[in-house]
Coordinates of C-alpha atoms and ligand atoms in Angstrom, one line a residue:
X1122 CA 0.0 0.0 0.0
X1123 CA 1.2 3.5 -0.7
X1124 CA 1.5 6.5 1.4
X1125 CA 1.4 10.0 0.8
X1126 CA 4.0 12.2 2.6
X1127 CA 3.1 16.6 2.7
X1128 CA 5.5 18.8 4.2
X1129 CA 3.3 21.4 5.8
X1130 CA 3.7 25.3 5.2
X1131 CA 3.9 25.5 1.6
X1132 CA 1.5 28.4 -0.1
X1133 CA -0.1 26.6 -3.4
X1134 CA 0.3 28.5 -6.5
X1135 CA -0.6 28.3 -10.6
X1136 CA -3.0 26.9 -12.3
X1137 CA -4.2 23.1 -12.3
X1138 CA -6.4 21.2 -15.0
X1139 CA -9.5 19.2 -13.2
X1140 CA -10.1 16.1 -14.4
X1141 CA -13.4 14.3 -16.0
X1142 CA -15.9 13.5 -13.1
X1143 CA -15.7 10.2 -11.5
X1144 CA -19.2 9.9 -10.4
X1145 CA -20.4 11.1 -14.2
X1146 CA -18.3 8.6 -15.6
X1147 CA -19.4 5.8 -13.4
X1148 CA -23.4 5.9 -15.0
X1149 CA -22.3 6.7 -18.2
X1150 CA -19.9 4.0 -19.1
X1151 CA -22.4 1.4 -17.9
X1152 CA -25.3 3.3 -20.1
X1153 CA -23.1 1.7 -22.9
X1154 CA -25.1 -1.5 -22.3
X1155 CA -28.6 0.1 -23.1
X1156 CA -27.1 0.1 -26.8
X1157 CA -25.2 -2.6 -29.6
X1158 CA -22.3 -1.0 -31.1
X1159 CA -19.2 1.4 -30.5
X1160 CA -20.2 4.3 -27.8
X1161 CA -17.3 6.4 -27.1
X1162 CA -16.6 8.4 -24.4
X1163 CA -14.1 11.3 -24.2
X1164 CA -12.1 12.9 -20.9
X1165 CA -12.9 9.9 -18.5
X1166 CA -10.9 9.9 -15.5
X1167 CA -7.7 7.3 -14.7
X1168 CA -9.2 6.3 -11.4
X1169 CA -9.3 3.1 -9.6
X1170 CA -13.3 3.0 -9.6
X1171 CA -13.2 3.4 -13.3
X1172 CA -10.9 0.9 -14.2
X1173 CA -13.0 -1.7 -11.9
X1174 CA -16.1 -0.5 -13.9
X1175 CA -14.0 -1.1 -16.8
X1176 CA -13.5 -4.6 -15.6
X1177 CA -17.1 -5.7 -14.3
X1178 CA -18.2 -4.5 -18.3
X1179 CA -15.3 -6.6 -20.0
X1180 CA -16.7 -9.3 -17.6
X1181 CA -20.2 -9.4 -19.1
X1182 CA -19.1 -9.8 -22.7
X1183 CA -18.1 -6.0 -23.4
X1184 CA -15.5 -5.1 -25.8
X1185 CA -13.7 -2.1 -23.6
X1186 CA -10.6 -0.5 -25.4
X1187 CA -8.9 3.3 -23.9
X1188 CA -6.8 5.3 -25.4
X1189 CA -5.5 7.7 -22.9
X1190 CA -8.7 9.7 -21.3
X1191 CA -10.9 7.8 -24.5
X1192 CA -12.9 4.7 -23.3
X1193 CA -14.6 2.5 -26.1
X1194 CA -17.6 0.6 -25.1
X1195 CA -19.4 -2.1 -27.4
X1196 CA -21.7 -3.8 -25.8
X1197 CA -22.8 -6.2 -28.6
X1198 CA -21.1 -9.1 -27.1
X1199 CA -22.7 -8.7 -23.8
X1200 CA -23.9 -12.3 -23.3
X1201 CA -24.0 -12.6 -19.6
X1202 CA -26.5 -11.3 -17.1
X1203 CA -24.5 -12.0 -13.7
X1204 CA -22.0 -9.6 -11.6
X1205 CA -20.2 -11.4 -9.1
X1206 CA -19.4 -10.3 -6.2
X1207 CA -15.1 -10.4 -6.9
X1208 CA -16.1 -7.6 -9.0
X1209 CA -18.8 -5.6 -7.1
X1210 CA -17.3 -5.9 -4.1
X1211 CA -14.5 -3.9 -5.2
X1212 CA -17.1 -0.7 -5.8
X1213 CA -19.9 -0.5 -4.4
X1214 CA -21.3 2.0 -8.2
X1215 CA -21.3 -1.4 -10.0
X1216 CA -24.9 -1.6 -8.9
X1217 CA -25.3 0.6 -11.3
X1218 CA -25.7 -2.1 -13.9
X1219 CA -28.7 -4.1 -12.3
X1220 CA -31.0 -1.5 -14.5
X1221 CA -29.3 -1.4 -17.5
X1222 CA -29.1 -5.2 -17.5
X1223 CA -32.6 -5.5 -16.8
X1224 CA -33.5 -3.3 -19.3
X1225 CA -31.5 -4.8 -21.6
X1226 CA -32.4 -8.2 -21.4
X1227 CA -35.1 -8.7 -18.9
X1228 CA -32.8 -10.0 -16.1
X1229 CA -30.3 -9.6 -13.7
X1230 CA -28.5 -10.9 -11.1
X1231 CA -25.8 -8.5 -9.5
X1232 CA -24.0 -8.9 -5.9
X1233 CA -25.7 -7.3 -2.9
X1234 CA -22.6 -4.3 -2.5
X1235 CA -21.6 -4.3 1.2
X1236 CA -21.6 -1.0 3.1
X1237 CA -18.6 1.2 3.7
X1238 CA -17.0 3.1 5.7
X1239 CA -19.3 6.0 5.9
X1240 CA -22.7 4.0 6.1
X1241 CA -24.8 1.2 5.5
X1242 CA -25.7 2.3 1.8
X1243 CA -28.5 0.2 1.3
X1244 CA -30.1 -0.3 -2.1
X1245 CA -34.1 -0.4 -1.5
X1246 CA -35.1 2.4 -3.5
X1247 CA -33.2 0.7 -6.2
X1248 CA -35.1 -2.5 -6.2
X1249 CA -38.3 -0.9 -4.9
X1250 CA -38.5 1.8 -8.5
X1251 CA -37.4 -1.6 -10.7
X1252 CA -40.6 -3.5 -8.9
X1253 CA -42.6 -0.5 -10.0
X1254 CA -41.8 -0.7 -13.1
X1255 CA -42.6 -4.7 -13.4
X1256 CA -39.7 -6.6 -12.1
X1257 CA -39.4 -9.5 -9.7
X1258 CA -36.7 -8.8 -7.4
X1259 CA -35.3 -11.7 -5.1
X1260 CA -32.3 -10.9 -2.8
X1261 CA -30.2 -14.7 -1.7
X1262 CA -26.8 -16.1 -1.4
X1263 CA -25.8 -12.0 -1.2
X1264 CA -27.2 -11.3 -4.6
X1265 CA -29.6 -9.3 -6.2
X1266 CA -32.1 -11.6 -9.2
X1267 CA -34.1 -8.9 -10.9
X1268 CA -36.6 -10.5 -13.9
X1269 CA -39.2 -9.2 -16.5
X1270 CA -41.2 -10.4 -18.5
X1271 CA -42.0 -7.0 -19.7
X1272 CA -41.1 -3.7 -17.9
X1273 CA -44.3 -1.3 -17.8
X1274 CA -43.3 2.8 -17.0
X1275 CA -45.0 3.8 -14.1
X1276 CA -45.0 6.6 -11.4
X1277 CA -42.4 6.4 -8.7
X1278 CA -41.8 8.3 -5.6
X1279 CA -38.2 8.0 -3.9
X1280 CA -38.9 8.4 -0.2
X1281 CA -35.3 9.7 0.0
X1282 CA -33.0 11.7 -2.7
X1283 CA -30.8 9.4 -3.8
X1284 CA -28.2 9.5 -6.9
X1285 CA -27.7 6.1 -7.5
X1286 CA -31.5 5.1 -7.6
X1287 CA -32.3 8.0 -9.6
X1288 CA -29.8 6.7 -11.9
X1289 CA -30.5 3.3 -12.2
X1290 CA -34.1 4.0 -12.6
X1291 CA -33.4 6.1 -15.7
X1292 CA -31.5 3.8 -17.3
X1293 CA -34.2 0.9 -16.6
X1294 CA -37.5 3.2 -17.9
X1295 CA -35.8 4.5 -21.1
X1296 CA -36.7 1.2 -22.6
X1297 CA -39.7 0.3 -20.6
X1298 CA -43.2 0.7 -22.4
X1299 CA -44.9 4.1 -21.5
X1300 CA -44.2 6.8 -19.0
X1301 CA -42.4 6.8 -15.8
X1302 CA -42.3 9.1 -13.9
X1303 CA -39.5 9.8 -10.9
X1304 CA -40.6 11.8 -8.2
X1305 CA -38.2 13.1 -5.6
X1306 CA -35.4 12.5 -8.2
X1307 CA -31.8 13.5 -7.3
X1308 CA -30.7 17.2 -9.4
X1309 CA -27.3 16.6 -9.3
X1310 CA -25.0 17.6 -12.4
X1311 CA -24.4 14.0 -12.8
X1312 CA -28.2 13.0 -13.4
X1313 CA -28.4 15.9 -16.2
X1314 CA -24.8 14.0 -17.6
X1315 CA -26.3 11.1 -17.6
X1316 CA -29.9 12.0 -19.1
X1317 CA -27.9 14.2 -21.9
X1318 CA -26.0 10.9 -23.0
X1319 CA -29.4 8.9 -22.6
X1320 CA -31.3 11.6 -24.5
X1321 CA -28.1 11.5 -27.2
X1322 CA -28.9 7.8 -27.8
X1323 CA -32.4 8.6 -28.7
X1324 CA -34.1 8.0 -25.0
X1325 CA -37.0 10.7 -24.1
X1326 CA -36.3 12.2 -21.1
X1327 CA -37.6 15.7 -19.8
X1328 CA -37.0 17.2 -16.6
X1329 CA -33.5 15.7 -15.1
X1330 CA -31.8 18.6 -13.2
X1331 CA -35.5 19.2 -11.4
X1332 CA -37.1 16.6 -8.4
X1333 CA -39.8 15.2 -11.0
X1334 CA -38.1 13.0 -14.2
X1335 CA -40.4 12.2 -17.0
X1336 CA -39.4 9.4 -19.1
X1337 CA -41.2 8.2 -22.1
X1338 CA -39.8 4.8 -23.2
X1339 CA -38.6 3.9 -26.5
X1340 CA -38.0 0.5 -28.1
X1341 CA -34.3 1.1 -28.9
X1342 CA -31.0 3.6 -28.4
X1343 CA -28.5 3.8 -30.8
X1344 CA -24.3 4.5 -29.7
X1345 CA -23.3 7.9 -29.0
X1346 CA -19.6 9.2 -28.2
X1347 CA -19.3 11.4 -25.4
X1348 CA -17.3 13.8 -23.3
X1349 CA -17.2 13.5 -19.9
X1350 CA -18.1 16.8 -17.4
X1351 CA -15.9 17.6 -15.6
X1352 CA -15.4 16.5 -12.0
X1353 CA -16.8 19.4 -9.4
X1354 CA -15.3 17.9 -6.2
X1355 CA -12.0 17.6 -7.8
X1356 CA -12.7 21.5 -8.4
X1357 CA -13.9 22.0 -4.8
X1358 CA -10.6 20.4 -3.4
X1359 CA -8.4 22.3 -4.8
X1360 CA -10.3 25.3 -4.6
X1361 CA -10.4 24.4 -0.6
X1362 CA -6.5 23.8 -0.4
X1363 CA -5.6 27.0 -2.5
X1364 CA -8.3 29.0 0.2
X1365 CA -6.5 27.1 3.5
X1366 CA -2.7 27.5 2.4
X1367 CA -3.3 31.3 1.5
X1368 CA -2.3 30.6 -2.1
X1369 CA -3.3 31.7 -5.4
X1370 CA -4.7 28.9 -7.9
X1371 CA -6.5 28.7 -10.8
X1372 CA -8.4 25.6 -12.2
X1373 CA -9.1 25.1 -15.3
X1374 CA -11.6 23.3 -17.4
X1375 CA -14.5 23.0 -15.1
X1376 CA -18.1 24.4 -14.1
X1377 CA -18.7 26.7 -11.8
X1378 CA -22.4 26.6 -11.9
X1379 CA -21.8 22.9 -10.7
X1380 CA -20.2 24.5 -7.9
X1381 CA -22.6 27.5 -6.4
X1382 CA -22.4 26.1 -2.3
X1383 CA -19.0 25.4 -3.0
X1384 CA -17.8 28.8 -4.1
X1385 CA -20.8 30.5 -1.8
X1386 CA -18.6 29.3 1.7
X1387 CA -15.1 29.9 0.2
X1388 CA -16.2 33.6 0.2
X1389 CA -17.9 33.3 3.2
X1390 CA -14.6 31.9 4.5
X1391 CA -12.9 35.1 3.4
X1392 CA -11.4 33.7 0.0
X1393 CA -11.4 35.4 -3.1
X1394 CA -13.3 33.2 -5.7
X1395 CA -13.0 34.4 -9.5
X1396 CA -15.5 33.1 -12.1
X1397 CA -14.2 33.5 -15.2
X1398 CA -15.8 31.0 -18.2
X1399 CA -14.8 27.3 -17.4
X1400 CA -12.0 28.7 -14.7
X1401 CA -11.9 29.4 -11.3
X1402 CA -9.4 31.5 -9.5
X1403 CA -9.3 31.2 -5.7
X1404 CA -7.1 33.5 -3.5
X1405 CA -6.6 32.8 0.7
X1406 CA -6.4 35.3 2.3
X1407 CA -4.3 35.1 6.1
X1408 CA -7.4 35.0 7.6
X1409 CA -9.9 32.0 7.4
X1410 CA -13.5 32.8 9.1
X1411 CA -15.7 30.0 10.7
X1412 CA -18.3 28.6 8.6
X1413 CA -21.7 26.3 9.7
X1414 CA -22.4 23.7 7.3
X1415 CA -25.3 21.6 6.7
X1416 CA -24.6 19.5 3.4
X1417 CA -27.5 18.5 1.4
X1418 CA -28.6 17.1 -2.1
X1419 CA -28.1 19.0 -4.5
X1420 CA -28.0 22.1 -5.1
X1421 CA -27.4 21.9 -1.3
X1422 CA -23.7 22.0 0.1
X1423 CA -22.3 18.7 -1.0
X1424 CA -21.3 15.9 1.2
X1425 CA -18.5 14.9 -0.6
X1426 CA -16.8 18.5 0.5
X1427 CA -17.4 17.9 4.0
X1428 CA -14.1 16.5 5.1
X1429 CA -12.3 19.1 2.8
X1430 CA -14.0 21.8 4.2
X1431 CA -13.6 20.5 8.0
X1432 CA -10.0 20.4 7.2
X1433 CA -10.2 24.1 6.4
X1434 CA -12.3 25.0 9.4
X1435 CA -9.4 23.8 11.8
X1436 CA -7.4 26.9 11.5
X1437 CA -10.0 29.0 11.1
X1438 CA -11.1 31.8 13.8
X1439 CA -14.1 31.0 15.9
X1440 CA -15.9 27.6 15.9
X1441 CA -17.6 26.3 13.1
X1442 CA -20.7 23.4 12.9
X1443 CA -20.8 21.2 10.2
X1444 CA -24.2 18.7 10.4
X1445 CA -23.7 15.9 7.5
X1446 CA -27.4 14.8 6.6
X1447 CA -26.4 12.7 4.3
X1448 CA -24.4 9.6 5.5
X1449 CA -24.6 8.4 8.7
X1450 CA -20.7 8.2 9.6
X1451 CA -19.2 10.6 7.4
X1452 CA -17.2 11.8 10.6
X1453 CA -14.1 9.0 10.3
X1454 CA -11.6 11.9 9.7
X1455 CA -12.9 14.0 12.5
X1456 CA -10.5 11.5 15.0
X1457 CA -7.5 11.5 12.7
X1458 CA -7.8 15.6 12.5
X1459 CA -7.6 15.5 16.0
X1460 CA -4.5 13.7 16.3
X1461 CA -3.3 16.5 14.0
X1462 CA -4.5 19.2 17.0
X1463 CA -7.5 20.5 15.8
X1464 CA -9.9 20.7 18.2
X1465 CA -13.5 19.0 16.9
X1466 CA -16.1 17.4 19.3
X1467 CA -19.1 15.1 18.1
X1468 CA -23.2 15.3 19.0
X1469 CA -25.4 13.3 17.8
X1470 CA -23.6 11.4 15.4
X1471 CA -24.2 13.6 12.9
X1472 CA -23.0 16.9 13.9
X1473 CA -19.5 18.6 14.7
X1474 CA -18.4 21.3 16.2
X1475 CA -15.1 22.5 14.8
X1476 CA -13.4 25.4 17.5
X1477 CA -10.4 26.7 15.1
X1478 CA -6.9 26.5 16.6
X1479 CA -3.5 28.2 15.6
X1480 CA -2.2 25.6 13.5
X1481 CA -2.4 22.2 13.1
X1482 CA 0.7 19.6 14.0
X1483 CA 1.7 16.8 11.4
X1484 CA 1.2 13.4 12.6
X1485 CA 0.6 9.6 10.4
X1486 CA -2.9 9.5 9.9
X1487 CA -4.9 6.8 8.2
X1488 CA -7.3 7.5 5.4
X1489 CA -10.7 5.6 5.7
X1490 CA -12.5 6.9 2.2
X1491 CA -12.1 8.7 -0.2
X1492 CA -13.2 12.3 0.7
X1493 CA -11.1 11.7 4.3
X1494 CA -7.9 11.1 2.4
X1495 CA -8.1 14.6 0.6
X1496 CA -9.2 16.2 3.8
X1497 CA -6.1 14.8 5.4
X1498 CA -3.8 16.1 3.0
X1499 CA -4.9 19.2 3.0
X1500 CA -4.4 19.2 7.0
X1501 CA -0.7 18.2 5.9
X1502 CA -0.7 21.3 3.2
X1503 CA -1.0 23.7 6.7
X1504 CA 0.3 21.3 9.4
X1505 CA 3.8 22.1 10.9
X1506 CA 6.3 19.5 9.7
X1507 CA 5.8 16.0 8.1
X1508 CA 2.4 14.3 7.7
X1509 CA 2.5 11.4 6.7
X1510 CA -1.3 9.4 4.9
X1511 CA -1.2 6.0 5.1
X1512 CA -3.7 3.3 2.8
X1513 CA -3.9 5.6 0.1
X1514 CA -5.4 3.4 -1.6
X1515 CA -8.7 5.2 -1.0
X1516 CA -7.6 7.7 -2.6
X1517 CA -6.6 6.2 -6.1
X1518 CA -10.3 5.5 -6.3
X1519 CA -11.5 9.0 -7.1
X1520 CA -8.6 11.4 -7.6
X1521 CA -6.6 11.6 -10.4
X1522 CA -2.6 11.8 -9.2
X1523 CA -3.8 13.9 -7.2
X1524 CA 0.1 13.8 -5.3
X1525 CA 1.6 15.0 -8.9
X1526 CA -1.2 18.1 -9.5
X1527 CA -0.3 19.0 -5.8
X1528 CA 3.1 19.6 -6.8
X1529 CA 2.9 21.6 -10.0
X1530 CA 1.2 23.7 -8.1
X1531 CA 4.6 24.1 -5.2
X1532 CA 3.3 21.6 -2.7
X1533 CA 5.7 19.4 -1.0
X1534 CA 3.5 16.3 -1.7
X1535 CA 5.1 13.3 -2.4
X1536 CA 3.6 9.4 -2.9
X1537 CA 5.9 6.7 -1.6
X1538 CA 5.6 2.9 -1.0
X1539 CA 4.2 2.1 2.1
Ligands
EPZ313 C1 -23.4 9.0 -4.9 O1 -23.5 7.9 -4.0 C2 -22.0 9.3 -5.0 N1 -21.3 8.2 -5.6 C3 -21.4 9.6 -3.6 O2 -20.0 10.0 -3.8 C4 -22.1 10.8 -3.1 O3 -21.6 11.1 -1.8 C5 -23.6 10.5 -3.0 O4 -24.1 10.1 -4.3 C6 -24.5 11.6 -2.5 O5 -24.3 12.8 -3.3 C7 -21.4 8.0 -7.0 O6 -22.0 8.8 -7.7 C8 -20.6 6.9 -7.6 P1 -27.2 8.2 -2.6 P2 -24.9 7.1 -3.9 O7 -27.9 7.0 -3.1 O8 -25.7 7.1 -5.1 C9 -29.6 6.6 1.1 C10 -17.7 10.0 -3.5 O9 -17.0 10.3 -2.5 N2 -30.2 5.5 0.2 O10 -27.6 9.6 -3.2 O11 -24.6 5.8 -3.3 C11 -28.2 6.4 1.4 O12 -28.0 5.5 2.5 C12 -19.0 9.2 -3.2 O13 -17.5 10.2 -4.7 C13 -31.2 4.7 0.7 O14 -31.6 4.8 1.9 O15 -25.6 8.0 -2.8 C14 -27.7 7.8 1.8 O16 -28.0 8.1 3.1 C15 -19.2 8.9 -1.8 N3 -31.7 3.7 -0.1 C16 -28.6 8.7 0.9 O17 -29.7 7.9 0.4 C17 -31.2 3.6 -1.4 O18 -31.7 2.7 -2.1 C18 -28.0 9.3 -0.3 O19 -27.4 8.2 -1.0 C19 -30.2 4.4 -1.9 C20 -29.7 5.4 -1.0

């Protein structure tokens, strides 16, 4: 396993590239099986997360060839309908194909994904929108066996906003017969992705972006090629890390209306954000106000910012609450922060109470997810001496060398073996 080593103190400075978005990707290399024949898809991340999607797609009889940050998809050959759990275990997204491969050919049968580290993640909206629609669900030996004998659009309420359901339902009614509708949808940039590309292979779908998804099935979709949007909590991390080290950084090639609660509490923080077409400039300034956060769906604050943010908040001046409504135990970096000096306490399992100190003190510290590894390094980017990340490995799964982009820009961030 691999560790990431930051010597602290270092002001970030220039400009940085953000790579395609991971969770964009995810749905919309899998909507590849909806269609037979070549969909290609343009500025997909190198990530961990994408190769194993890679992977599970190869594994059901798809021809997969990348060409740098191309991916080619051609799912003519797809002959099987299982995805075993060596595969899904490894990401937890792969359940992604249960709709697609319903839709596709009328059954399933897909590897319950475990939980995680920041909560149960349980799939019931999932299963509960594809029984709506006309499918027999049965859950044994840990998987998932979805069948149809025909899939029939109907109207379906999610009794929580959830991403993944939202996109697996889309992808199953776009070839059901008639009109689905999704009610209490997610809005998040990656459902609009992901409807473009479906509506791009001929699918008709109005609304995605808003809580209410109509979908009016069609008998067939046709191969598209792509590009991939770019990744906003890429975007957000840096922008946190230039804000925190009192540096100057652009990024380029994103999109700042993905990003409003992002930018909104940088300034609130005291940074100077800069809009300027697909590039953000952030300037820190010496010094960081406290924030309160609640994160949300979107266009709420987003709960894959959290631990960045926290990180931030640990130097900051006053005390700061951040209550994460998503995820049940999307705290796990709180205790490694700690170690670092900051002072953080914990009510109610969901809420944190951040009292900003002078500076944080390096330390080895564990990652636990992905979102906690970034936070930690940024603690590391402001922390007196050496920090030291171990099991980075959470890390490769949605961040793009993110060690090498750290140093263009004058961090002391190196990756060694652990
Ligand atoms: C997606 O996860 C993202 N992952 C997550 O990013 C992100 O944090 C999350 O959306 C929320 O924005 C990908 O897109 C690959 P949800 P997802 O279903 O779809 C509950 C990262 O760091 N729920 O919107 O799994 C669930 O327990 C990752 O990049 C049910 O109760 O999230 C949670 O409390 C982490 N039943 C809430 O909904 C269900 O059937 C939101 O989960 C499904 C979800």
């Amino acid at each position: 396993m691999d560790r990431i080593v930051v010597e602290g103190g270092r002001r970030l400075k220039g400009n940085v590239r953000i790579s395609g978005s991971k969770n964009a990707a995810l749905p919309v290399l899998v909507s590849s099986l909806l269609v037979d024949g070549e969909c290609v898809f343009h500025n997909v991340p190198d990530l961990v997360d994408i190769k194993s999607i890679k992977l599970l797609l190869e594994d059901l009889g798809a021809r997969v060839e990348t060409n740098g940050d191309t991916v080619m998809i051609d799912a003519s050959t797809v002959h099987k309908f299982e995805a075993s759990y060596d595969l899904v275990r490894k990401m937890r997204a792969s359940i992604l194909v249960l709709g697609p491969l319903l839709a596709r050919q009328k059954k399933a049968r897909v590897s319950l994904p475990g939980g995680c580290a920041i909560g149960a993640r349980p799939i019931n909206l999932h299963l509960k929108g594809m029984e709506n629609l006309g499918a027999t669900i049965t859950l044994e030996h840990g998987y998932v066996e979805a069948h149809a004998d025909a899939l029939v659009g109907n109207d379906i309420y999610f009794d929580v906003v959830s991403v993944g359901a939202t996109e697996n339902m889309m992808m199953t009614a776009v070839l059901a017969t008639g009109v689905t509708l999704l009610r209490n949808a997610a809005r998040e940039p990656e459902i609009t992705a992901l409807a473009d590309v479906l509506i791009q292979m001929g699918a008709q779908i109005e609304g995605a972006g808003t809580s209410v998804i109509k979908i009016t099935g069609v008998t067939s979709l046709k191969p598209v090629e792509v590009q991939i949007i770019p990744d906003r909590i890429e975007a957000g991390t840096f922008m946190v890390a230039s804000a925190m080290t009192g540096g100057d950084v652009t990024i380029t090639d994103c999109t700042p209306d993905h990003m409003g609660g992002i930018i909104h509490k940088l300034k609130l923080s005291g940074a100077t954000v800069l809009v300027n077409g697909s590039s953000i400039q952030v300037i820190g300034s010496d010094e960081i106000k406290s924030l309160d956060i609640q994160t949300l769906p979107y266009p709420g604050f987003p709960t894959d910012m959290q631990a960045q943010f926290m990180a931030m908040m640990t130097v900051a001046k006053g005390t700061s609450v951040f209550r994460e409504t998503i995820f049940e135990n999307r705290f796990i970096h709180v205790s490694e922060l700690i170690r670092m000096g900051a002072d953080i306490s914990l009510s109610g399992g969901n809420v944190a109470t951040v009292k900003g100190v002078a500076r944080l003190s390096s330390a080895p510290v564990m990652a636990s997810d992905l979102r906690a590894s970034a936070s930690l390094i940024l603690a590391g980017l402001i922390a007196q001496g050496t920090t030291v990340v171990s099991r980075v490995y959470h890390l490769d799964r949605g961040y793009e060398s993110l060690e090498r982009k750290f140093e263009m820009l004058g961090g002391a961030v190196r990756r060694e073996k652990d």
